[in-house]
XYZ file of C-alpha atoms in Angstrom:
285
model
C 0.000 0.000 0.000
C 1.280 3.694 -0.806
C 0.645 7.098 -0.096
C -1.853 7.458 -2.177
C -3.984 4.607 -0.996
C -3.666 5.016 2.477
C -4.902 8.716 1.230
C -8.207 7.603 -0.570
C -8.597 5.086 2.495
C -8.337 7.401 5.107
C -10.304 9.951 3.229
C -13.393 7.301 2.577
C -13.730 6.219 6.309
C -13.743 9.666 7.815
C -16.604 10.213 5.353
C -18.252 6.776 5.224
C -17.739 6.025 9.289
C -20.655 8.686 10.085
C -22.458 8.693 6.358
C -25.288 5.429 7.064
C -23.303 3.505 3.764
C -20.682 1.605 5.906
C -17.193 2.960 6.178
C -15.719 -1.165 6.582
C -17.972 -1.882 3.609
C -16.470 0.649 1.290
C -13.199 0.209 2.502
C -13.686 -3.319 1.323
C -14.781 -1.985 -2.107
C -11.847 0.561 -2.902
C -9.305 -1.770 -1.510
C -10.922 -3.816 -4.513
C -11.135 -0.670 -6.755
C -7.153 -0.122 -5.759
C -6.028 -3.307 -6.603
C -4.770 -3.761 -2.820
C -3.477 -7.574 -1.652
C -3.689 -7.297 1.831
C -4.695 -10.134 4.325
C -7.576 -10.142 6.275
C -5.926 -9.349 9.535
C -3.631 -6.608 7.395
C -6.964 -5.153 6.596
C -8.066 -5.231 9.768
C -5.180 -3.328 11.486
C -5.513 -0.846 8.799
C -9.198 -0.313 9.390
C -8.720 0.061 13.346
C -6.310 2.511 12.950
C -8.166 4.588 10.458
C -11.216 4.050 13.076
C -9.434 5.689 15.696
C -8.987 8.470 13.442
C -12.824 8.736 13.138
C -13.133 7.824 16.998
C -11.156 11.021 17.734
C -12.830 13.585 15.116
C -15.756 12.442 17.622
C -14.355 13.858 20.632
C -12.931 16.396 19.116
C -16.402 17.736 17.087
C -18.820 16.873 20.544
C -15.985 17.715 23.230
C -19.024 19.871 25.010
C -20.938 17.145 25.469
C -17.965 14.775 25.563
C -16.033 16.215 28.659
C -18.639 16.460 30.944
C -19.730 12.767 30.505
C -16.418 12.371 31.051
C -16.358 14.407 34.487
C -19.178 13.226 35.742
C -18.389 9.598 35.172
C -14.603 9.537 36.788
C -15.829 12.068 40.250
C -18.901 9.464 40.205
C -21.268 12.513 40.292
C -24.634 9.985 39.929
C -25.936 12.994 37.721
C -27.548 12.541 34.234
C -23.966 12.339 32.638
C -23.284 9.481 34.727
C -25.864 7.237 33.743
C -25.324 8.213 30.189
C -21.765 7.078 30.203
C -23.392 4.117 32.252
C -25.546 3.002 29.045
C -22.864 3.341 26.183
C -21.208 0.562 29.100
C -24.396 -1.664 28.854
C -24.236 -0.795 24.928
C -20.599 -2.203 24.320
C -21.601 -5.272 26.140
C -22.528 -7.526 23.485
C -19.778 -6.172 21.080
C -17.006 -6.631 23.204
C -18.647 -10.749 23.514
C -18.389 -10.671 19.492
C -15.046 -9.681 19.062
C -13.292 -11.733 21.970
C -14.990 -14.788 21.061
C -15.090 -14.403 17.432
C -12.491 -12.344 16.400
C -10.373 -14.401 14.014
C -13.802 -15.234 11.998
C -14.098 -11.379 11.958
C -10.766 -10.974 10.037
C -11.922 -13.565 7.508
C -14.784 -11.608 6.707
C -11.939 -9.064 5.397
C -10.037 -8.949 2.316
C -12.546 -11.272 0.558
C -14.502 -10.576 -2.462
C -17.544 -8.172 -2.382
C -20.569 -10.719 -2.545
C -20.741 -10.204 1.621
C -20.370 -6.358 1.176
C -23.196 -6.286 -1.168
C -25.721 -8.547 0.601
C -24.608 -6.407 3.673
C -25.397 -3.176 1.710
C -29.100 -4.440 1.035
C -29.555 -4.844 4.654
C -28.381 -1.753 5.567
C -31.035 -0.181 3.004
C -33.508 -1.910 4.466
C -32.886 -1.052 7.880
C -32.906 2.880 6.820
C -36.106 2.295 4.821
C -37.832 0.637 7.632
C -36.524 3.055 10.397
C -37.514 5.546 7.842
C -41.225 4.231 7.155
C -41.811 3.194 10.653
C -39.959 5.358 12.843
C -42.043 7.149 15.925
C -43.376 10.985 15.418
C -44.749 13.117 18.501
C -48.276 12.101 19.282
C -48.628 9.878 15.926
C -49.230 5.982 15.392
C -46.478 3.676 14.891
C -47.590 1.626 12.054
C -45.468 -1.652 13.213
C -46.868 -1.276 16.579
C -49.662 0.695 16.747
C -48.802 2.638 19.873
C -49.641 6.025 20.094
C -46.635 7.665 22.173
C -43.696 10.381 22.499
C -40.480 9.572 20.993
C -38.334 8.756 24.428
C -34.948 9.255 25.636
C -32.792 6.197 25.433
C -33.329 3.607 28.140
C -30.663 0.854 29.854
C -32.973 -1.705 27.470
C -32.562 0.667 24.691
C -28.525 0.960 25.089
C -28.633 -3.074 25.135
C -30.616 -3.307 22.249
C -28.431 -0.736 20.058
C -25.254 -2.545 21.408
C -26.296 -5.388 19.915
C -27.340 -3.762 16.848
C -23.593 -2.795 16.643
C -22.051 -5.866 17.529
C -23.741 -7.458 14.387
C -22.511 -4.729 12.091
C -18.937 -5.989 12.362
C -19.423 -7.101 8.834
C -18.218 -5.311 6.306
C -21.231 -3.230 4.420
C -23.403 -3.584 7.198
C -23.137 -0.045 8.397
C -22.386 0.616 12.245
C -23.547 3.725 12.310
C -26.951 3.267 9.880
C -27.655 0.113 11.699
C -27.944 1.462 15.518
C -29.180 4.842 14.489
C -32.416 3.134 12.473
C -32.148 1.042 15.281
C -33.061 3.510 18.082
C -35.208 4.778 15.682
C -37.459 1.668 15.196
C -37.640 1.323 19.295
C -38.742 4.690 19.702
C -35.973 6.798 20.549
C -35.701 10.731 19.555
C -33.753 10.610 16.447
C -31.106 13.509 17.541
C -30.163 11.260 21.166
C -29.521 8.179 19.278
C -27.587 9.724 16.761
C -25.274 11.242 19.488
C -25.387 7.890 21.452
C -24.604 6.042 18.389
C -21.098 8.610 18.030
C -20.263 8.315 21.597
C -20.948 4.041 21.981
C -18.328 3.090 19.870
C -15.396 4.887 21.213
C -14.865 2.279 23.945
C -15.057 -0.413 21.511
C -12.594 1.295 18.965
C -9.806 2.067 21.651
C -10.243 -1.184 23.027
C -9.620 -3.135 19.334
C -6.579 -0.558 18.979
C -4.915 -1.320 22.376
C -5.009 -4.725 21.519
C -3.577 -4.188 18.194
C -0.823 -2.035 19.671
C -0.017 -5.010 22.291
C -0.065 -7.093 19.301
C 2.535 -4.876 17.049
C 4.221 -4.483 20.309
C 5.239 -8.378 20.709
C 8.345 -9.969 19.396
C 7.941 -11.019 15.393
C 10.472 -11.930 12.733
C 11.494 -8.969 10.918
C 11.406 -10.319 7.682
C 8.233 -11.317 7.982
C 7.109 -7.762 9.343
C 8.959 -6.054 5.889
C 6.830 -8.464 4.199
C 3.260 -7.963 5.911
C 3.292 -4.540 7.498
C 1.562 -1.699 5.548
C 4.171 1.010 6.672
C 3.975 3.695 9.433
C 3.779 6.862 6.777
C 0.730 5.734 4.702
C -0.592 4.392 8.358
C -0.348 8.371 9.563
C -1.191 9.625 5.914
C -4.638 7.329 6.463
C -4.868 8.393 10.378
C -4.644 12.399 9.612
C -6.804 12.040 6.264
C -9.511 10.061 8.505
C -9.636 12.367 11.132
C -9.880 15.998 9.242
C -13.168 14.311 6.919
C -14.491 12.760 9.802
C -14.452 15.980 11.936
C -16.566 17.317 9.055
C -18.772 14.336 7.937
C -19.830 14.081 12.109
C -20.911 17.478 11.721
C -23.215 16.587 8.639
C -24.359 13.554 9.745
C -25.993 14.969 12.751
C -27.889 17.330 10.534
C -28.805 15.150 8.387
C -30.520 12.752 11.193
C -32.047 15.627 12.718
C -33.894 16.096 9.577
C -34.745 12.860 8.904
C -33.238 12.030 5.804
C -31.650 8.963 5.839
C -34.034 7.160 3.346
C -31.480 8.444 0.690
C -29.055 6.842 2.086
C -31.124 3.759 1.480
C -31.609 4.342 -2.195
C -27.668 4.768 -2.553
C -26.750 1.382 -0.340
C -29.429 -0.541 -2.306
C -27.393 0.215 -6.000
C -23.871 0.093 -4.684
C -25.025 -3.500 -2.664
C -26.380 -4.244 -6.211
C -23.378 -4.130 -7.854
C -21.469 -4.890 -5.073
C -23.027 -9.113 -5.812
C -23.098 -8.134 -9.803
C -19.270 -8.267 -9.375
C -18.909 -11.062 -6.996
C -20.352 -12.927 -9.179
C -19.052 -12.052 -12.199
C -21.479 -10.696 -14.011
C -19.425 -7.871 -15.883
């Protein structure tokens, strides 16, 4: 991998990461699009790192919000902050049981060809259509449930259920952040909390993979090997900075863009690039 690639990598996740389209999912598709030979762990580094990236351009664009969660949390204050910080906990429950148990099948989902993305894509469409279709107004009728009620704020339950919303969109082209958003969405929850919660939830997650990964890099390896296999620390910081800047700007959008309700586009787009995501894993031009 070069420059260059680490470039257009790090420039597609900080966009794709917050965008409903899945950033690991169109990683998966430009590393195709590239020409890129990497292995599936190799890809998987990669993508962490460039995560990270995104993970920070979080902080960094919601630091008001961000720093008192994180004041209230370490003084134990028992405020509102504190409980918050208590549910993205009870959210990264069920991911962090996905990727300690399964987290060799994980990296064989990566670096494969882009029938998985694709299928992946369509059900990330479908989620945003049916959040879209079916998702609670003020004083309106749910049409899956037929409830009458207020969108609420999001409950321990509701953190559990969008944790596990996340842990399944480990696969690349199911999108993280599409998934738990039109998740919360579909349960009830105001649309501008969930999109916030679904920012803040995976930061523990993200830090966690990457201080494993840095343990990893850490331990003793044959340097041959490593000139063969690593991807190389200046298209690693090329990707990291690139990542960051779009992210700090694509958070920005995609909060707007929630807040208005217009992820059904996003739908529309996922359902042709899943489309021909499968056309060309399997062949068909």
């Amino acid at each position: 991998m070069d420059t260059l690639d680490a470039l257009i990598l790090g420039i597609v996740q900080g966009l794709a990461e917050y965008l409903p389209i899945s950033s690991s999912g169109h990683l998966e598709i430009f590393r195709e699009i590239l020409g890129l030979d990497l292995t599936g762990a190799e890809s998987l580094e990669f993508d962490v790192m460039l995560h990270v990236a995104t993970v920070l351009s979080t902080i960094v664009v919601l630091w008001r919000e961000f720093l008192p969660l994180c004041t209230s949390f370490f003084t134990f204050k028992r405020d509102d902050n504190f409980y918050y910080v208590c549910k993205i906990l009870v959210s990264c429950i069920p991911v962090a049981i996905v990727g300690l148990l399964f987290k060799e099948t994980i990296e064989g989902f990566f670096g494969q060809d882009l029938t998985l993305v694709g299928f992946c894509l369509l059900v990330t469409a479908l989620l945003l259509s049916f959040s879209y279709f079916f998702r609670t107004r003020p004083l309106e009728k749910n049409k899956l449930t037929g409830k009458v009620y207020r969108p609420r704020d999001i409950t321990f339950l509701d953190a559990f259920i969008i944790g596990c919303s996340q842990a399944i969109a480990v696969l690349p082209g199911l999108s993280r952040s599409g998934t738990t958003i039109a998740t919360g969405i579909i349960i009830g929850d105001k649309r501008e909390k969930v999109a916030k919660f679904s920012f803040f939830m995976v930061i523990i997650p993200i830090l966690g993979e990457a201080l494993l990964d840095i343990k990893h890099m850490l331990e003793p390896v044959d340097a041959e090997a490593l000139s063969q296999t690593a991807i190389g620390v200046i298209p690693m910081l090329v990707g990291f900075v690139a990542s960051f800047i779009v992210g700090c700007l694509a958070c920005k959008w995609m909060l707007n863009i929630v807040n208005k309700g217009k992820l059904v586009w996003f739908a529309v787009y996922c359902l042709i690039v899943g489309a021909i995501c499968i056309a060309k894993g399997y062949n068909l031009f």
